[in-house]
Amino acid sequence: MNDEERTEDQAPEEPETEHRPAEEHETEPTAVLEEGSKPKRLLRSGDDRMIAGVAGGLGRYFQVDPVIFRIGFAVSVFFGGLGVLAYLALWLFVPADPEPGQEASLAPAQRSRLLGIGVIVVGVIVVLSAAGSFVFWGDWGWGGDGPWGLLVLLLIGAGVYALLRDREPGKPMTVGRGLAMVGLAVLAAIGLGALALVSAFTAATGSGTVIALVVIGVGAMLAIAAFRGGARWLIAPALAIAIPLGIVSAADISFAGGIGERYHQPPSRAELADRYELGVGRLVVDLRDIDWSRESSDVPLEVDLGIGEAAVIIPESVCVSPDLHVGAGEIELGSGKTDGVDLDEVSATAPTAGPALLLEGEVDLGTLRVLTEYDEHDGPPFGRFDEHGSEDRAAVC
Amino acid sequence: MQRSADRRDDVSLAAGVGLVALGALLLLDQSGAIDLTLGWFGATVAAVLGTVLLVSGLRDPAPPPPPSPPPRLARQSE
């Protein structure tokens, strides 16, 4: 067995010799070497690492080639991503190789990493809820309602700083370097987010072909650059424009109907359009002013919304024959409320005493609600659904 | 020739080919030739990312292993 094949738990215990070269590296952890009689410790490898040294540490622990673990983690991506979760868990809870002269326990670093990830998760949740508020209610808290933007940036920045500080154990990060790295990370995140928004918006307005051609062009550039040393930095921007395009295309999201709030209250059956459409925002079709007692036949209506909330308000005396679809979100109708992905609510028309509303509704991302009488008539009921809670869901025929 | 092979970055190559394939899929969907669903798109993105990670894990050279541990370290704590 030569020196390279020897593992830390098999280290010889012969005394130190004076012939040890001065330039010899002391990269193996002291704590591990001392514990020849103790059980082996699983540590993330500091010198054989692609991301966090998890596969390298597992390979060393089980004395097999770490590539096998790397392949396992990569293949697991195709099977629900359980291996990715396992990798993240090992990254979080398995300590890394200590630096020479440092104790094996890296509890402060572990805490720092956990804190960093936790803070970033909180920041992202705040961003997503603020973005949802912006998309659905038009109330963006970046300035008007308080310093939310600054708070979110501070949260994310603190998390990134905690993570970066842990990358070089024993080397405290200076304030200037930390701020520079946080600034770069925030700028990169903002840039990628802007690219993703532009891609999604362009695709939703009907120019997705251009974005698809850009993705192909960037891919070709990346492949060509591979023979000149590579250009891996292009991968993230390319994915930032490709993934939103795919999501928008797959979900059939379209902004063709415009953006904002639309309130339609036709006073009579003659004024009722066959179809109401909106790209992003809130779409309300209020059918209570129509004199349904004069209708002798069923009334067809089509409502199409890209992202946001669509609501159809009808009198209690009218029942609904629904053919509803929501790509992702929720449907409120009759006695039920369902949420999830690819929701359908279809009911065959049943013979009724009066006219029925043949409602065909489509919302790509958001909520589709069919309500009955609302107790206020003064103006559009924007924002009142949640405030009053007095609406009732319409009955299915 | 050997120099060209040395400079080739297989990760960039795999990512480039994957992106071209992904772009072609999106182009076909935009033109109406296929009807891309969220499930198929997610699987395609996962396949591209998995391939890039796989190539990265197989091709990137690992740093040379450290020399054997010096036995005197066991005595330092005494």
Coordinates of C-alpha atoms in Angstrom, one line a residue:
Chain A
M1 CA 0.0 0.0 0.0
N2 CA 1.5 3.3 -1.0
D3 CA 0.9 6.6 0.7
E4 CA -1.8 7.7 -1.7
E5 CA -3.9 4.6 -1.0
R6 CA -3.7 5.0 2.7
T7 CA -6.8 6.4 4.4
E8 CA -6.9 8.5 7.5
D9 CA -8.0 5.7 9.7
Q10 CA -5.2 3.6 8.6
A11 CA -2.5 6.1 9.3
P12 CA 0.6 4.6 10.8
E13 CA 1.3 5.4 14.4
E14 CA 5.0 5.4 14.3
P15 CA 6.7 8.4 15.8
E16 CA 7.6 11.5 13.9
T17 CA 10.8 11.3 11.9
E18 CA 13.1 14.2 11.4
H19 CA 13.2 13.5 7.6
R20 CA 9.8 15.0 7.0
P21 CA 10.0 17.5 4.1
A22 CA 9.4 21.0 5.1
E23 CA 7.1 21.6 2.2
E24 CA 4.8 18.7 3.0
H25 CA 1.2 19.8 3.1
E26 CA -0.8 19.2 6.2
T27 CA -4.2 19.0 4.5
E28 CA -5.6 16.0 6.4
P29 CA -7.5 16.9 9.5
T30 CA -5.7 16.6 12.7
A31 CA -8.7 15.3 14.6
V32 CA -9.2 12.5 12.2
L33 CA -5.6 11.4 12.4
E34 CA -5.6 11.3 16.1
E35 CA -8.7 9.1 16.3
G36 CA -7.3 5.9 14.9
S37 CA -9.2 3.9 17.5
K38 CA -12.4 5.8 17.2
P39 CA -15.0 5.2 14.5
K40 CA -14.4 7.0 11.2
R41 CA -16.0 10.4 10.8
L42 CA -17.9 11.3 7.7
L43 CA -16.5 14.7 6.7
R44 CA -17.0 16.7 3.5
S45 CA -13.9 16.6 1.5
G46 CA -12.0 19.9 1.2
D47 CA -9.7 18.9 -1.6
D48 CA -11.8 16.6 -3.8
R49 CA -14.9 18.7 -4.3
M50 CA -17.1 19.8 -7.2
I51 CA -19.7 21.7 -5.2
A52 CA -19.5 21.1 -1.4
G53 CA -17.3 18.0 -1.2
V54 CA -20.2 15.7 -0.3
A55 CA -19.4 13.1 -2.9
G56 CA -15.7 13.3 -2.2
G57 CA -16.3 12.8 1.5
L58 CA -18.6 9.8 0.9
G59 CA -16.0 8.3 -1.5
R60 CA -13.3 8.7 1.1
Y61 CA -15.5 7.3 3.9
F62 CA -16.6 4.2 1.9
Q63 CA -13.3 4.0 0.1
V64 CA -14.8 4.0 -3.4
D65 CA -14.4 6.4 -6.3
P66 CA -16.3 9.6 -5.6
V67 CA -17.4 9.8 -9.2
I68 CA -19.9 7.0 -8.5
F69 CA -21.6 9.2 -5.9
R70 CA -21.5 12.1 -8.3
I71 CA -23.2 10.1 -11.0
G72 CA -25.7 8.9 -8.4
F73 CA -26.6 12.4 -7.4
A74 CA -26.8 13.6 -11.0
V75 CA -29.0 10.6 -12.1
S76 CA -31.3 11.2 -9.1
V77 CA -32.3 14.5 -10.7
F78 CA -34.3 12.5 -13.2
F79 CA -36.1 10.6 -10.5
G80 CA -37.8 13.2 -8.4
G81 CA -34.7 14.9 -7.2
L82 CA -34.4 13.0 -4.0
G83 CA -30.7 12.8 -4.4
V84 CA -30.5 16.6 -4.6
L85 CA -32.4 16.9 -1.3
A86 CA -30.0 14.3 0.2
Y87 CA -27.0 16.2 -1.1
L88 CA -28.3 19.5 0.4
A89 CA -29.0 17.7 3.7
L90 CA -25.4 16.3 3.8
W91 CA -24.1 19.7 2.9
L92 CA -25.9 21.2 5.8
F93 CA -25.3 18.6 8.5
V94 CA -22.0 17.0 7.6
P95 CA -19.0 19.1 8.7
A96 CA -16.3 19.9 6.2
D97 CA -12.6 19.0 6.6
P98 CA -11.1 21.4 9.0
E99 CA -8.1 23.5 8.1
P100 CA -4.7 22.4 9.5
G101 CA -4.6 23.2 13.1
Q102 CA -8.3 23.7 13.4
E103 CA -10.7 21.6 15.4
A104 CA -12.8 19.1 13.5
S105 CA -16.0 20.5 14.9
L106 CA -17.3 23.4 12.7
A107 CA -20.4 24.0 14.6
P108 CA -20.2 27.8 14.2
A109 CA -19.8 27.4 10.5
Q110 CA -22.7 25.0 10.3
R111 CA -24.8 27.4 12.2
S112 CA -23.7 30.2 10.0
R113 CA -24.6 28.2 6.9
L114 CA -28.0 27.3 8.3
L115 CA -28.6 30.9 9.3
G116 CA -27.6 32.0 5.8
I117 CA -29.9 29.6 4.0
G118 CA -32.7 30.4 6.4
V119 CA -32.3 34.1 5.9
I120 CA -32.2 33.7 2.1
V121 CA -35.3 31.6 2.1
V122 CA -37.2 34.2 4.2
G123 CA -36.0 36.9 1.8
V124 CA -37.1 34.9 -1.3
I125 CA -40.5 34.2 0.3
V126 CA -41.0 37.9 1.0
V127 CA -40.0 38.7 -2.6
L128 CA -42.4 36.1 -3.9
S129 CA -45.3 37.4 -1.8
A130 CA -44.5 40.9 -2.7
A131 CA -44.4 39.9 -6.4
G132 CA -47.7 38.1 -6.0
S133 CA -49.2 41.2 -4.4
F134 CA -47.9 43.2 -7.4
V135 CA -49.3 40.8 -10.0
F136 CA -52.6 40.2 -8.4
W137 CA -53.5 43.4 -6.5
G138 CA -51.3 46.1 -8.0
D139 CA -49.9 47.0 -4.6
W140 CA -46.2 46.8 -4.6
G141 CA -44.6 47.5 -1.3
W142 CA -41.2 48.8 -2.6
G143 CA -41.5 52.3 -1.3
G144 CA -45.2 53.2 -0.9
D145 CA -46.1 51.1 2.1
G146 CA -42.7 50.9 3.8
P147 CA -39.0 50.1 3.3
W148 CA -39.8 46.5 2.2
G149 CA -37.4 46.6 -0.7
L150 CA -34.5 47.6 1.5
L151 CA -35.4 45.0 4.1
V152 CA -35.6 42.2 1.6
L153 CA -32.2 43.2 0.1
L154 CA -30.7 43.3 3.5
L155 CA -32.1 39.9 4.3
I156 CA -30.8 38.3 1.1
G157 CA -27.5 40.1 1.5
A158 CA -27.0 38.9 5.1
G159 CA -27.8 35.4 4.0
V160 CA -25.3 35.5 1.1
Y161 CA -22.7 37.0 3.4
A162 CA -23.2 34.3 6.0
L163 CA -22.7 31.7 3.2
L164 CA -19.7 33.3 1.7
R165 CA -18.0 33.8 5.1
D166 CA -18.2 30.0 5.6
R167 CA -16.4 29.2 2.3
E168 CA -13.0 29.9 3.8
P169 CA -12.9 28.6 7.3
G170 CA -10.4 30.4 9.4
K171 CA -10.2 33.4 7.1
P172 CA -12.5 36.1 8.2
M173 CA -14.0 38.1 5.4
T174 CA -13.3 41.8 5.5
V175 CA -16.3 44.1 5.4
G176 CA -15.2 45.6 2.1
R177 CA -14.8 42.2 0.4
G178 CA -18.0 40.9 1.9
L179 CA -20.0 44.0 0.7
A180 CA -18.4 43.6 -2.8
M181 CA -19.4 40.0 -3.0
V182 CA -22.9 40.6 -1.7
G183 CA -23.2 43.5 -4.2
L184 CA -22.1 41.3 -7.0
A185 CA -24.5 38.5 -6.0
V186 CA -27.4 40.9 -5.7
L187 CA -26.5 42.4 -9.1
A188 CA -26.3 39.0 -10.7
A189 CA -29.6 38.0 -9.2
I190 CA -31.3 41.2 -10.4
G191 CA -29.8 40.8 -13.9
L192 CA -30.9 37.2 -14.2
G193 CA -34.4 38.1 -12.8
A194 CA -34.7 40.9 -15.4
L195 CA -33.7 38.6 -18.2
A196 CA -36.3 36.1 -17.0
L197 CA -39.0 38.8 -16.8
V198 CA -38.2 40.1 -20.3
S199 CA -38.3 36.6 -21.7
A200 CA -41.6 35.8 -20.0
F201 CA -43.1 39.1 -21.1
T202 CA -41.9 38.8 -24.6
A203 CA -43.2 35.2 -24.9
A204 CA -46.6 36.2 -23.4
T205 CA -47.0 39.0 -25.9
G206 CA -46.6 36.6 -28.8
S207 CA -42.9 37.0 -29.7
G208 CA -41.7 33.7 -28.2
T209 CA -40.2 32.7 -31.5
V210 CA -37.6 35.4 -31.1
I211 CA -36.7 34.2 -27.6
A212 CA -36.4 30.6 -28.8
L213 CA -34.1 31.7 -31.6
V214 CA -32.0 33.6 -29.0
V215 CA -31.7 30.4 -26.9
I216 CA -30.5 28.5 -29.9
G217 CA -28.0 31.2 -30.8
V218 CA -26.6 31.4 -27.3
G219 CA -26.4 27.6 -27.2
A220 CA -24.5 27.6 -30.5
M221 CA -22.1 30.3 -29.2
L222 CA -21.6 28.2 -26.0
A223 CA -20.8 25.1 -28.1
I224 CA -18.3 27.0 -30.3
A225 CA -16.7 28.7 -27.3
A226 CA -16.2 25.3 -25.8
F227 CA -13.3 24.8 -28.2
R228 CA -11.7 28.0 -27.2
G229 CA -11.6 27.4 -23.4
G230 CA -15.3 27.5 -22.7
A231 CA -17.8 30.2 -21.6
R232 CA -19.6 28.7 -18.7
W233 CA -20.8 32.1 -17.6
L234 CA -23.3 32.0 -20.5
I235 CA -25.2 29.0 -19.1
A236 CA -27.0 30.9 -16.4
P237 CA -28.3 33.8 -18.6
A238 CA -29.3 31.3 -21.3
L239 CA -31.3 29.3 -18.8
A240 CA -32.8 32.5 -17.4
I241 CA -34.4 33.2 -20.8
A242 CA -35.1 29.7 -21.8
I243 CA -37.0 28.5 -18.7
P244 CA -39.5 31.4 -18.5
L245 CA -40.2 31.0 -22.2
G246 CA -40.9 27.3 -21.7
I247 CA -43.2 27.9 -18.7
V248 CA -45.1 30.6 -20.5
S249 CA -45.5 28.5 -23.6
A250 CA -46.4 25.3 -21.8
A251 CA -49.0 27.2 -19.7
D252 CA -50.4 29.0 -22.7
I253 CA -50.1 32.3 -20.9
S254 CA -50.9 35.3 -23.0
F255 CA -50.9 39.0 -22.3
A256 CA -52.8 39.7 -25.5
G257 CA -55.9 40.9 -23.6
G258 CA -54.0 43.7 -21.8
I259 CA -53.0 44.3 -18.3
G260 CA -55.0 45.9 -15.4
E261 CA -58.4 45.6 -14.0
R262 CA -61.5 45.2 -16.0
Y263 CA -65.1 45.4 -14.7
H264 CA -67.9 44.5 -17.0
Q265 CA -71.5 45.0 -15.9
P266 CA -73.8 44.6 -18.9
P267 CA -77.2 46.1 -18.2
S268 CA -79.1 43.6 -20.5
R269 CA -78.7 40.4 -22.3
A270 CA -78.2 42.3 -25.5
E271 CA -75.2 44.1 -24.1
L272 CA -73.6 40.9 -22.9
A273 CA -70.6 39.9 -25.0
D274 CA -69.9 36.3 -25.9
R275 CA -66.3 36.6 -24.6
Y276 CA -64.4 38.7 -22.0
E277 CA -60.6 38.5 -22.1
L278 CA -57.7 39.9 -20.0
G279 CA -53.9 39.2 -20.0
V280 CA -52.9 40.0 -16.5
G281 CA -54.9 41.5 -13.6
R282 CA -58.4 41.2 -12.3
L283 CA -61.4 40.5 -14.6
V284 CA -64.9 40.8 -13.2
V285 CA -68.0 40.1 -15.2
D286 CA -71.1 41.1 -13.2
L287 CA -74.3 39.7 -14.6
R288 CA -76.7 40.8 -11.9
D289 CA -78.2 43.7 -13.9
I290 CA -79.5 41.4 -16.6
D291 CA -83.2 40.5 -16.3
W292 CA -82.9 36.8 -16.3
S293 CA -86.7 36.3 -15.9
R294 CA -87.0 37.4 -19.5
E295 CA -84.5 34.8 -20.8
S296 CA -86.0 31.7 -22.2
S297 CA -82.8 29.9 -23.2
D298 CA -79.4 29.3 -21.8
V299 CA -76.8 32.0 -22.0
P300 CA -73.3 31.2 -23.2
L301 CA -70.3 33.2 -21.8
E302 CA -66.6 32.8 -22.2
V303 CA -64.1 34.3 -19.8
D304 CA -60.4 34.1 -20.5
L305 CA -57.6 35.4 -18.2
G306 CA -53.9 34.9 -18.4
I307 CA -52.6 35.7 -14.8
G308 CA -54.7 37.0 -11.9
E309 CA -58.2 36.7 -10.7
A310 CA -61.4 36.3 -12.7
A311 CA -64.8 36.5 -11.1
V312 CA -68.2 36.0 -12.6
I313 CA -71.1 37.3 -10.5
I314 CA -74.6 36.0 -11.2
P315 CA -78.0 36.2 -9.4
E316 CA -78.9 33.4 -7.0
S317 CA -81.7 32.3 -9.2
V318 CA -79.4 31.4 -12.1
C319 CA -77.5 28.2 -12.0
V320 CA -74.2 27.6 -13.8
S321 CA -73.2 24.9 -16.2
P322 CA -69.4 25.2 -15.9
D323 CA -66.6 24.3 -18.2
L324 CA -63.7 25.7 -16.3
H325 CA -60.0 25.3 -16.5
V326 CA -57.2 26.7 -14.3
G327 CA -53.6 26.0 -15.2
A328 CA -52.3 26.6 -11.7
G329 CA -54.3 28.2 -8.9
E330 CA -57.8 27.6 -7.6
I331 CA -61.4 27.4 -8.6
E332 CA -64.3 28.5 -6.4
L333 CA -67.7 27.3 -7.6
G334 CA -70.8 25.8 -5.9
S335 CA -70.0 24.2 -2.6
G336 CA -66.4 23.5 -3.5
K337 CA -63.1 25.2 -3.7
T338 CA -60.3 23.3 -5.4
D339 CA -56.7 24.4 -5.8
G340 CA -53.6 22.9 -7.5
V341 CA -52.4 22.4 -11.0
D342 CA -54.4 21.6 -14.2
L343 CA -57.8 22.1 -12.5
D344 CA -61.0 21.3 -14.4
E345 CA -64.6 21.8 -13.4
V346 CA -66.9 20.5 -16.0
S347 CA -70.6 19.7 -15.6
A348 CA -73.1 18.6 -18.2
T349 CA -76.1 20.9 -18.7
A350 CA -79.1 19.6 -16.8
P351 CA -82.7 20.6 -17.5
T352 CA -83.6 23.5 -15.3
A353 CA -86.7 25.5 -14.7
G354 CA -85.0 28.7 -15.7
P355 CA -82.1 29.7 -18.0
A356 CA -78.7 28.5 -17.1
L357 CA -75.3 30.2 -17.7
L358 CA -73.1 28.1 -19.9
L359 CA -69.8 29.4 -18.6
E360 CA -66.6 28.6 -20.3
G361 CA -63.8 29.9 -18.1
E362 CA -60.0 29.7 -18.6
V363 CA -57.4 31.1 -16.2
D364 CA -53.8 30.2 -16.8
L365 CA -52.4 31.2 -13.5
G366 CA -54.6 32.5 -10.6
T367 CA -58.1 32.2 -9.4
L368 CA -61.4 31.7 -11.1
R369 CA -64.5 32.4 -9.0
V370 CA -68.2 32.1 -9.8
L371 CA -70.2 34.1 -7.2
T372 CA -73.8 34.9 -6.6
E373 CA -75.4 38.1 -5.2
Y374 CA -73.1 40.6 -3.8
D375 CA -74.5 43.0 -1.2
E376 CA -73.1 46.2 -2.5
H377 CA -73.9 47.8 -5.9
D378 CA -72.0 51.0 -5.8
G379 CA -69.3 50.6 -8.3
P380 CA -66.9 47.8 -9.2
P381 CA -66.3 45.3 -6.4
F382 CA -62.5 45.4 -6.7
G383 CA -60.9 44.6 -3.5
R384 CA -64.1 43.9 -1.7
F385 CA -64.1 40.1 -1.9
D386 CA -61.6 39.7 0.9
E387 CA -62.8 42.7 2.9
H388 CA -66.4 41.8 3.3
G389 CA -66.5 38.1 2.7
S390 CA -70.2 38.4 2.0
E391 CA -70.2 36.7 -1.4
D392 CA -71.6 33.3 -2.0
R393 CA -70.5 30.8 -4.6
A394 CA -72.9 30.2 -7.4
A395 CA -74.8 26.9 -7.6
V396 CA -74.0 24.4 -10.3
C397 CA -77.0 23.3 -12.4
Chain B
M1 CA -4.3 19.1 -32.3
Q2 CA -3.5 18.0 -28.8
R3 CA -3.5 21.6 -27.7
S4 CA -7.0 22.1 -29.2
A5 CA -8.3 19.1 -27.2
D6 CA -6.7 20.4 -24.1
R7 CA -8.5 23.7 -24.4
R8 CA -11.9 22.1 -25.1
D9 CA -14.4 22.6 -22.2
D10 CA -16.7 19.7 -22.2
V11 CA -19.1 21.3 -19.8
S12 CA -19.6 24.3 -22.1
L13 CA -20.0 21.9 -25.0
A14 CA -22.7 19.8 -23.2
A15 CA -24.5 23.0 -22.1
G16 CA -24.4 24.5 -25.6
V17 CA -25.7 21.3 -27.2
G18 CA -28.4 21.1 -24.5
L19 CA -29.5 24.7 -25.0
V20 CA -29.7 24.3 -28.8
A21 CA -31.9 21.2 -28.2
L22 CA -34.0 23.1 -25.7
G23 CA -34.3 26.1 -28.0
A24 CA -35.3 23.9 -30.9
L25 CA -38.0 22.3 -28.7
L26 CA -39.3 25.8 -27.8
L27 CA -39.2 26.9 -31.4
L28 CA -41.3 23.9 -32.5
D29 CA -43.8 24.7 -29.8
Q30 CA -44.0 28.3 -30.9
S31 CA -44.5 27.3 -34.5
G32 CA -47.3 25.0 -33.4
A33 CA -45.6 21.8 -34.6
I34 CA -45.8 20.4 -31.1
D35 CA -47.8 21.1 -28.0
L36 CA -45.3 21.4 -25.1
T37 CA -46.7 20.7 -21.7
L38 CA -45.3 21.8 -18.3
G39 CA -44.4 18.2 -17.5
W40 CA -42.4 17.6 -20.7
F41 CA -40.7 20.9 -20.5
G42 CA -39.7 20.3 -16.8
A43 CA -38.3 16.9 -17.7
T44 CA -36.3 18.3 -20.6
V45 CA -34.8 21.1 -18.5
A46 CA -34.0 18.5 -15.8
A47 CA -32.3 16.3 -18.5
V48 CA -30.2 19.2 -19.8
L49 CA -29.1 20.2 -16.3
G50 CA -28.4 16.6 -15.3
T51 CA -26.3 16.1 -18.4
V52 CA -24.3 19.2 -17.7
L53 CA -23.8 18.2 -14.0
L54 CA -22.8 14.7 -15.1
V55 CA -20.2 16.0 -17.6
S56 CA -19.0 18.4 -15.1
G57 CA -18.5 15.6 -12.5
L58 CA -16.8 13.3 -15.0
R59 CA -14.6 15.8 -16.8
D60 CA -13.4 18.4 -14.4
P61 CA -10.1 17.3 -13.0
A62 CA -10.0 16.7 -9.3
P63 CA -7.1 18.3 -7.4
P64 CA -4.2 15.9 -6.7
P65 CA -4.6 13.9 -3.5
P66 CA -2.7 15.3 -0.5
P67 CA 0.4 13.4 0.7
S68 CA 0.0 10.9 3.4
P69 CA -0.7 12.2 6.9
P70 CA 2.4 12.9 9.0
P71 CA 2.3 10.6 12.1
R72 CA 3.6 13.4 14.3
L73 CA 0.2 15.0 14.3
A74 CA -1.0 12.4 16.7
R75 CA 1.5 13.6 19.2
Q76 CA 0.7 17.3 18.9
S77 CA -2.3 17.1 21.1
E78 CA -0.5 15.4 23.9

